[in-house]
Structures are given as C-alpha cells and as structure tokens.
Amino acid sequence: MTLRSDTHILRTSSALDPRFKTLPFLSDEDAERIFLRISAEATALLNKEAGDADSQGHVQRDPVWRDSAHRDAHKRIVGPQIQDEPKYDEPPPTMKKTAALAQLFGEAFEVRAAARSSREKASEELMGYRERSALPLTDNPLQWWKTQEDLPLLSSLAKKYLCIPATSVASERVFSTAGDIVSAQRSVLRHDHVDQLIFLKKNLDKH
C-alpha cells in the first residue's frame, strides 16, 4: 500500500525534524518505512552529485584526426616534434595485469560497487542522525541542521522538506472570507466582483 504524496511529505518532514524524528505517532513498521525512503532519496542525491562532478571535471581530449590532410596540416602548424632520447637506465614500463574477475565482469561490476558505496554512506548518515538526542521543542531545527557538517546528504534533504509550510491556515482564511462575502443575501454577485471584494478584504489594511 503506497502512501499519498501529501502524507509521505508530512511524515518525511517530521522524520527530518530533529524534534520529532522518533515519529511517536507512527508504528515501528511505518517509521522504518519512512527512514528507508529517506535513505533511498539520500542515495539518489549522492549519485546525482557524483554524476555532476564527473561531468564538470571531464577533461577535453585532443580531437581525432580523421584523414591524413588534417594531420599533415596540423604538423606543419605545430612543427616537428623532437623525440626524447631513450633512457637505458630505467626499466621499460610493464603492462598492468588485469584480474580474471575484472575481465569477466567488466565495468558493470564497478558501477554496482559504486552504487553500493553510496547506499552505505547514506545509511551511515541516517544511523548517526537517529542515534543523536532529540532536539528540544523550543530550539530551531534549521539552525540545528546548519551545524551538522558531518551529515551533508540529510542536511540537503532537510532544507528541501522543512521549508514547506506546516499549516494551511492562510489558504483556509481565504475560503472563510469568500464564504462571508458570498451569502444568501448576496448570491447575485458576479464572480469578478467577488474576486475584487476578496482582494480588497485581504489587502486593504496593508496600505
């Protein structure tokens, strides 16, 4: 059974709030499910950051000369290259031996190993976060996260979820104002006039 998106956001925000991270309003099974989702999201965030770093740190290689004309023109511009004299006092470089398992599995095994390392790092951060004492209700959770330099992945997720307003009072007040304006005695009001009256009600006292 999948959680609704709004319920998932509420529970994830509560789990990333150091004041309510124990999730006392949930069962142990539901709480573990929420933390598993957080771990998976932190792993995806780490993989994305690693991919962005690889793309930014990519070094552009020399172009491949497709024909001899381009290669000869390049030689005329650059000029002849002087080859270094061979050094007989140094042993020739040896070819690096490739293990049989590396030849068998190739790059697929390296990608899976890197993904496993990302999961382990996210799990370690989450475990360290859950082992810490809960924050008092009077403290600011955003200020607390700023000081947690050893939890970079969870700090990024906390900024994402804790910036969401935790109440719908403001929007509910707009509906209440509309109900006060559109009454049985004023049911013939046009919709554009209703919009104007609501706007004036909410903004007139601010000037």
PDB file of C-alpha atoms in Angstrom:
ATOM      1  CA  MET A   1       0.000   0.000   0.000  1.00  0.00           C
ATOM      2  CA  THR A   2       1.554   3.295  -1.103  1.00  0.00           C
ATOM      3  CA  LEU A   3       1.239   6.457   0.888  1.00  0.00           C
ATOM      4  CA  ARG A   4      -0.390   9.513  -0.591  1.00  0.00           C
ATOM      5  CA  SER A   5       2.106  12.165  -1.608  1.00  0.00           C
ATOM      6  CA  ASP A   6       0.958  14.698   0.998  1.00  0.00           C
ATOM      7  CA  THR A   7       1.095  12.069   3.769  1.00  0.00           C
ATOM      8  CA  HIS A   8       4.553  10.992   2.660  1.00  0.00           C
ATOM      9  CA  ILE A   9       5.780  14.608   2.658  1.00  0.00           C
ATOM     10  CA  LEU A  10       4.369  15.204   6.138  1.00  0.00           C
ATOM     11  CA  ARG A  11       5.973  12.079   7.584  1.00  0.00           C
ATOM     12  CA  THR A  12       9.306  12.714   5.863  1.00  0.00           C
ATOM     13  CA  SER A  13       9.351  16.286   7.152  1.00  0.00           C
ATOM     14  CA  SER A  14       8.661  15.027  10.667  1.00  0.00           C
ATOM     15  CA  ALA A  15      11.438  12.445  10.399  1.00  0.00           C
ATOM     16  CA  LEU A  16      13.923  15.100   9.255  1.00  0.00           C
ATOM     17  CA  ASP A  17      12.895  17.433  12.056  1.00  0.00           C
ATOM     18  CA  PRO A  18      15.258  16.634  14.969  1.00  0.00           C
ATOM     19  CA  ARG A  19      12.460  17.469  17.412  1.00  0.00           C
ATOM     20  CA  PHE A  20      10.097  14.785  16.094  1.00  0.00           C
ATOM     21  CA  LYS A  21      12.492  12.287  14.464  1.00  0.00           C
ATOM     22  CA  THR A  22      11.361   9.456  16.765  1.00  0.00           C
ATOM     23  CA  LEU A  23       7.954   9.565  14.986  1.00  0.00           C
ATOM     24  CA  PRO A  24       5.951   8.658  18.105  1.00  0.00           C
ATOM     25  CA  PHE A  25       2.674   8.939  16.191  1.00  0.00           C
ATOM     26  CA  LEU A  26       3.619   6.019  13.893  1.00  0.00           C
ATOM     27  CA  SER A  27       4.132   2.342  14.439  1.00  0.00           C
ATOM     28  CA  ASP A  28       7.644   0.931  14.321  1.00  0.00           C
ATOM     29  CA  GLU A  29       6.992  -0.605  10.908  1.00  0.00           C
ATOM     30  CA  ASP A  30       5.713   2.648   9.386  1.00  0.00           C
ATOM     31  CA  ALA A  31       8.600   4.603  10.921  1.00  0.00           C
ATOM     32  CA  GLU A  32      11.176   2.225   9.447  1.00  0.00           C
ATOM     33  CA  ARG A  33       9.475   2.506   6.071  1.00  0.00           C
ATOM     34  CA  ILE A  34       9.820   6.294   6.185  1.00  0.00           C
ATOM     35  CA  PHE A  35      13.518   6.099   7.061  1.00  0.00           C
ATOM     36  CA  LEU A  36      14.097   3.596   4.250  1.00  0.00           C
ATOM     37  CA  ARG A  37      12.584   6.098   1.830  1.00  0.00           C
ATOM     38  CA  ILE A  38      14.838   8.830   3.213  1.00  0.00           C
ATOM     39  CA  SER A  39      17.889   6.587   2.801  1.00  0.00           C
ATOM     40  CA  ALA A  40      16.949   5.847  -0.812  1.00  0.00           C
ATOM     41  CA  GLU A  41      16.437   9.535  -1.549  1.00  0.00           C
ATOM     42  CA  ALA A  42      19.800  10.400   0.036  1.00  0.00           C
ATOM     43  CA  THR A  43      21.478   7.714  -2.081  1.00  0.00           C
ATOM     44  CA  ALA A  44      19.934   9.147  -5.241  1.00  0.00           C
ATOM     45  CA  LEU A  45      21.095  12.629  -4.227  1.00  0.00           C
ATOM     46  CA  LEU A  46      24.661  11.402  -3.697  1.00  0.00           C
ATOM     47  CA  ASN A  47      24.696   9.632  -7.070  1.00  0.00           C
ATOM     48  CA  LYS A  48      23.417  12.783  -8.759  1.00  0.00           C
ATOM     49  CA  GLU A  49      26.123  14.913  -7.131  1.00  0.00           C
ATOM     50  CA  ALA A  50      28.771  12.406  -8.190  1.00  0.00           C
ATOM     51  CA  GLY A  51      27.477  12.448 -11.767  1.00  0.00           C
ATOM     52  CA  ASP A  52      27.512  16.257 -11.871  1.00  0.00           C
ATOM     53  CA  ALA A  53      31.085  16.319 -10.543  1.00  0.00           C
ATOM     54  CA  ASP A  54      32.190  13.853 -13.204  1.00  0.00           C
ATOM     55  CA  SER A  55      30.614  15.918 -15.973  1.00  0.00           C
ATOM     56  CA  GLN A  56      32.209  19.154 -14.722  1.00  0.00           C
ATOM     57  CA  GLY A  57      35.625  17.589 -14.175  1.00  0.00           C
ATOM     58  CA  HIS A  58      35.749  15.934 -17.583  1.00  0.00           C
ATOM     59  CA  VAL A  59      38.922  16.871 -19.454  1.00  0.00           C
ATOM     60  CA  GLN A  60      38.538  17.514 -23.144  1.00  0.00           C
ATOM     61  CA  ARG A  61      40.847  15.309 -25.146  1.00  0.00           C
ATOM     62  CA  ASP A  62      42.642  16.068 -28.383  1.00  0.00           C
ATOM     63  CA  PRO A  63      40.492  15.721 -31.490  1.00  0.00           C
ATOM     64  CA  VAL A  64      40.847  12.592 -33.553  1.00  0.00           C
ATOM     65  CA  TRP A  65      42.337  13.282 -36.957  1.00  0.00           C
ATOM     66  CA  ARG A  66      40.067  11.573 -39.437  1.00  0.00           C
ATOM     67  CA  ASP A  67      42.230  11.962 -42.517  1.00  0.00           C
ATOM     68  CA  SER A  68      45.861  12.496 -43.393  1.00  0.00           C
ATOM     69  CA  ALA A  69      45.285  16.013 -44.770  1.00  0.00           C
ATOM     70  CA  HIS A  70      44.187  17.364 -41.395  1.00  0.00           C
ATOM     71  CA  ARG A  71      47.030  15.526 -39.689  1.00  0.00           C
ATOM     72  CA  ASP A  72      49.643  16.918 -42.097  1.00  0.00           C
ATOM     73  CA  ALA A  73      48.267  20.452 -41.732  1.00  0.00           C
ATOM     74  CA  HIS A  74      48.476  20.152 -38.005  1.00  0.00           C
ATOM     75  CA  LYS A  75      52.096  19.026 -38.228  1.00  0.00           C
ATOM     76  CA  ARG A  76      53.005  21.999 -40.447  1.00  0.00           C
ATOM     77  CA  ILE A  77      51.466  24.448 -37.947  1.00  0.00           C
ATOM     78  CA  VAL A  78      52.852  22.897 -34.812  1.00  0.00           C
ATOM     79  CA  GLY A  79      56.188  21.961 -36.331  1.00  0.00           C
ATOM     80  CA  PRO A  80      58.252  18.842 -35.955  1.00  0.00           C
ATOM     81  CA  GLN A  81      58.292  17.289 -32.529  1.00  0.00           C
ATOM     82  CA  ILE A  82      61.603  16.277 -31.033  1.00  0.00           C
ATOM     83  CA  GLN A  83      61.508  12.856 -29.526  1.00  0.00           C
ATOM     84  CA  ASP A  84      63.259  12.367 -26.255  1.00  0.00           C
ATOM     85  CA  GLU A  85      66.245  10.108 -26.319  1.00  0.00           C
ATOM     86  CA  PRO A  86      65.546   6.752 -24.734  1.00  0.00           C
ATOM     87  CA  LYS A  87      66.796   6.325 -21.234  1.00  0.00           C
ATOM     88  CA  TYR A  88      68.502   2.989 -20.852  1.00  0.00           C
ATOM     89  CA  ASP A  89      68.966   3.295 -17.108  1.00  0.00           C
ATOM     90  CA  GLU A  90      65.213   2.934 -16.466  1.00  0.00           C
ATOM     91  CA  PRO A  91      63.400  -0.366 -16.922  1.00  0.00           C
ATOM     92  CA  PRO A  92      60.682  -0.434 -19.558  1.00  0.00           C
ATOM     93  CA  PRO A  93      57.153   0.054 -18.234  1.00  0.00           C
ATOM     94  CA  THR A  94      55.291  -3.139 -17.562  1.00  0.00           C
ATOM     95  CA  MET A  95      51.720  -3.742 -18.564  1.00  0.00           C
ATOM     96  CA  LYS A  96      49.285  -3.744 -15.697  1.00  0.00           C
ATOM     97  CA  LYS A  97      47.830  -7.162 -15.238  1.00  0.00           C
ATOM     98  CA  THR A  98      44.082  -7.383 -15.231  1.00  0.00           C
ATOM     99  CA  ALA A  99      42.482  -9.790 -12.856  1.00  0.00           C
ATOM    100  CA  ALA A 100      40.372 -12.551 -14.299  1.00  0.00           C
ATOM    101  CA  LEU A 101      37.301 -11.371 -12.374  1.00  0.00           C
ATOM    102  CA  ALA A 102      37.710  -7.837 -13.746  1.00  0.00           C
ATOM    103  CA  GLN A 103      37.849  -9.217 -17.293  1.00  0.00           C
ATOM    104  CA  LEU A 104      34.791 -11.331 -16.629  1.00  0.00           C
ATOM    105  CA  PHE A 105      32.511  -8.717 -15.057  1.00  0.00           C
ATOM    106  CA  GLY A 106      33.931  -5.552 -16.638  1.00  0.00           C
ATOM    107  CA  GLU A 107      32.524  -2.089 -15.913  1.00  0.00           C
ATOM    108  CA  ALA A 108      29.122  -3.374 -14.774  1.00  0.00           C
ATOM    109  CA  PHE A 109      30.605  -4.648 -11.527  1.00  0.00           C
ATOM    110  CA  GLU A 110      32.355  -1.310 -10.869  1.00  0.00           C
ATOM    111  CA  VAL A 111      29.086   0.622 -11.305  1.00  0.00           C
ATOM    112  CA  ARG A 112      27.264  -1.678  -8.897  1.00  0.00           C
ATOM    113  CA  ALA A 113      30.052  -1.386  -6.347  1.00  0.00           C
ATOM    114  CA  ALA A 114      29.904   2.413  -6.511  1.00  0.00           C
ATOM    115  CA  ALA A 115      26.126   2.350  -6.041  1.00  0.00           C
ATOM    116  CA  ARG A 116      26.521   0.101  -3.021  1.00  0.00           C
ATOM    117  CA  SER A 117      29.026   2.518  -1.534  1.00  0.00           C
ATOM    118  CA  SER A 118      26.529   5.357  -1.982  1.00  0.00           C
ATOM    119  CA  ARG A 119      23.874   3.369  -0.151  1.00  0.00           C
ATOM    120  CA  GLU A 120      26.295   2.606   2.650  1.00  0.00           C
ATOM    121  CA  LYS A 121      27.221   6.280   3.052  1.00  0.00           C
ATOM    122  CA  ALA A 122      23.569   7.329   3.130  1.00  0.00           C
ATOM    123  CA  SER A 123      22.790   4.588   5.659  1.00  0.00           C
ATOM    124  CA  GLU A 124      25.684   5.668   7.878  1.00  0.00           C
ATOM    125  CA  GLU A 125      24.470   9.262   7.895  1.00  0.00           C
ATOM    126  CA  LEU A 126      20.936   8.185   8.704  1.00  0.00           C
ATOM    127  CA  MET A 127      22.115   5.919  11.502  1.00  0.00           C
ATOM    128  CA  GLY A 128      24.236   8.693  13.020  1.00  0.00           C
ATOM    129  CA  TYR A 129      21.275  11.088  12.813  1.00  0.00           C
ATOM    130  CA  ARG A 130      18.894   8.683  14.547  1.00  0.00           C
ATOM    131  CA  GLU A 131      21.373   7.928  17.316  1.00  0.00           C
ATOM    132  CA  ARG A 132      21.637  11.576  18.354  1.00  0.00           C
ATOM    133  CA  SER A 133      19.460  13.051  21.056  1.00  0.00           C
ATOM    134  CA  ALA A 134      16.223  14.697  20.024  1.00  0.00           C
ATOM    135  CA  LEU A 135      16.163  18.471  19.850  1.00  0.00           C
ATOM    136  CA  PRO A 136      14.071  20.357  22.447  1.00  0.00           C
ATOM    137  CA  LEU A 137      10.811  21.775  21.137  1.00  0.00           C
ATOM    138  CA  THR A 138      11.965  25.324  21.840  1.00  0.00           C
ATOM    139  CA  ASP A 139      15.013  25.076  19.520  1.00  0.00           C
ATOM    140  CA  ASN A 140      15.148  25.919  15.825  1.00  0.00           C
ATOM    141  CA  PRO A 141      15.620  22.793  13.644  1.00  0.00           C
ATOM    142  CA  LEU A 142      17.037  24.775  10.709  1.00  0.00           C
ATOM    143  CA  GLN A 143      19.738  26.280  12.905  1.00  0.00           C
ATOM    144  CA  TRP A 144      20.497  22.791  14.207  1.00  0.00           C
ATOM    145  CA  TRP A 145      20.976  21.424  10.707  1.00  0.00           C
ATOM    146  CA  LYS A 146      23.416  24.218   9.857  1.00  0.00           C
ATOM    147  CA  THR A 147      25.817  22.898  12.497  1.00  0.00           C
ATOM    148  CA  GLN A 148      25.673  19.265  11.330  1.00  0.00           C
ATOM    149  CA  GLU A 149      28.599  19.336   8.918  1.00  0.00           C
ATOM    150  CA  ASP A 150      29.040  15.556   9.066  1.00  0.00           C
ATOM    151  CA  LEU A 151      25.523  14.983   7.656  1.00  0.00           C
ATOM    152  CA  PRO A 152      25.653  16.723   4.257  1.00  0.00           C
ATOM    153  CA  LEU A 153      23.117  14.491   2.498  1.00  0.00           C
ATOM    154  CA  LEU A 154      20.478  14.679   5.203  1.00  0.00           C
ATOM    155  CA  SER A 155      21.093  18.416   5.585  1.00  0.00           C
ATOM    156  CA  SER A 156      20.228  18.911   1.917  1.00  0.00           C
ATOM    157  CA  LEU A 157      17.064  16.842   2.306  1.00  0.00           C
ATOM    158  CA  ALA A 158      16.117  18.752   5.457  1.00  0.00           C
ATOM    159  CA  LYS A 159      16.351  22.062   3.600  1.00  0.00           C
ATOM    160  CA  LYS A 160      14.107  20.609   0.903  1.00  0.00           C
ATOM    161  CA  TYR A 161      11.368  19.346   3.221  1.00  0.00           C
ATOM    162  CA  LEU A 162      11.457  21.726   6.189  1.00  0.00           C
ATOM    163  CA  CYS A 163      10.899  24.787   4.004  1.00  0.00           C
ATOM    164  CA  ILE A 164       7.351  23.582   3.280  1.00  0.00           C
ATOM    165  CA  PRO A 165       4.712  25.466   5.324  1.00  0.00           C
ATOM    166  CA  ALA A 166       3.371  23.248   8.075  1.00  0.00           C
ATOM    167  CA  THR A 167      -0.102  24.804   8.110  1.00  0.00           C
ATOM    168  CA  SER A 168      -2.889  25.676   5.693  1.00  0.00           C
ATOM    169  CA  VAL A 169      -4.411  28.399   7.877  1.00  0.00           C
ATOM    170  CA  ALA A 170      -3.686  31.168   5.362  1.00  0.00           C
ATOM    171  CA  SER A 171      -5.499  29.447   2.499  1.00  0.00           C
ATOM    172  CA  GLU A 172      -8.361  28.401   4.780  1.00  0.00           C
ATOM    173  CA  ARG A 173      -8.860  32.028   5.801  1.00  0.00           C
ATOM    174  CA  VAL A 174      -9.330  32.985   2.149  1.00  0.00           C
ATOM    175  CA  PHE A 175     -12.160  30.454   1.819  1.00  0.00           C
ATOM    176  CA  SER A 176     -13.714  31.776   5.027  1.00  0.00           C
ATOM    177  CA  THR A 177     -13.611  35.319   3.657  1.00  0.00           C
ATOM    178  CA  ALA A 178     -15.246  34.165   0.436  1.00  0.00           C
ATOM    179  CA  GLY A 179     -17.997  32.486   2.478  1.00  0.00           C
ATOM    180  CA  ASP A 180     -18.631  35.713   4.370  1.00  0.00           C
ATOM    181  CA  ILE A 181     -18.893  37.740   1.160  1.00  0.00           C
ATOM    182  CA  VAL A 182     -20.992  35.337  -0.912  1.00  0.00           C
ATOM    183  CA  SER A 183     -24.016  34.846   1.310  1.00  0.00           C
ATOM    184  CA  ALA A 184     -27.675  34.063   0.618  1.00  0.00           C
ATOM    185  CA  GLN A 185     -28.487  37.790   0.592  1.00  0.00           C
ATOM    186  CA  ARG A 186     -25.684  38.485  -1.908  1.00  0.00           C
ATOM    187  CA  SER A 187     -25.969  35.458  -4.185  1.00  0.00           C
ATOM    188  CA  VAL A 188     -26.283  37.555  -7.358  1.00  0.00           C
ATOM    189  CA  LEU A 189     -22.739  38.914  -7.118  1.00  0.00           C
ATOM    190  CA  ARG A 190     -20.704  38.398 -10.255  1.00  0.00           C
ATOM    191  CA  HIS A 191     -17.566  36.288  -9.920  1.00  0.00           C
ATOM    192  CA  ASP A 192     -15.264  39.153 -10.896  1.00  0.00           C
ATOM    193  CA  HIS A 193     -16.824  41.339  -8.190  1.00  0.00           C
ATOM    194  CA  VAL A 194     -16.297  38.539  -5.683  1.00  0.00           C
ATOM    195  CA  ASP A 195     -12.613  38.387  -6.614  1.00  0.00           C
ATOM    196  CA  GLN A 196     -12.293  42.140  -6.201  1.00  0.00           C
ATOM    197  CA  LEU A 197     -14.008  42.135  -2.797  1.00  0.00           C
ATOM    198  CA  ILE A 198     -11.800  39.312  -1.521  1.00  0.00           C
ATOM    199  CA  PHE A 199      -8.708  41.116  -2.760  1.00  0.00           C
ATOM    200  CA  LEU A 200      -9.741  44.345  -1.043  1.00  0.00           C
ATOM    201  CA  LYS A 201     -10.573  42.491   2.182  1.00  0.00           C
ATOM    202  CA  LYS A 202      -7.121  40.844   2.327  1.00  0.00           C
ATOM    203  CA  ASN A 203      -5.021  43.787   1.155  1.00  0.00           C
ATOM    204  CA  LEU A 204      -6.796  46.996   2.105  1.00  0.00           C
ATOM    205  CA  ASP A 205      -5.497  47.027   5.690  1.00  0.00           C
ATOM    206  CA  LYS A 206      -1.885  46.616   4.496  1.00  0.00           C
ATOM    207  CA  HIS A 207      -1.705  50.104   2.959  1.00  0.00           C
TER     208      HIS A 207
END
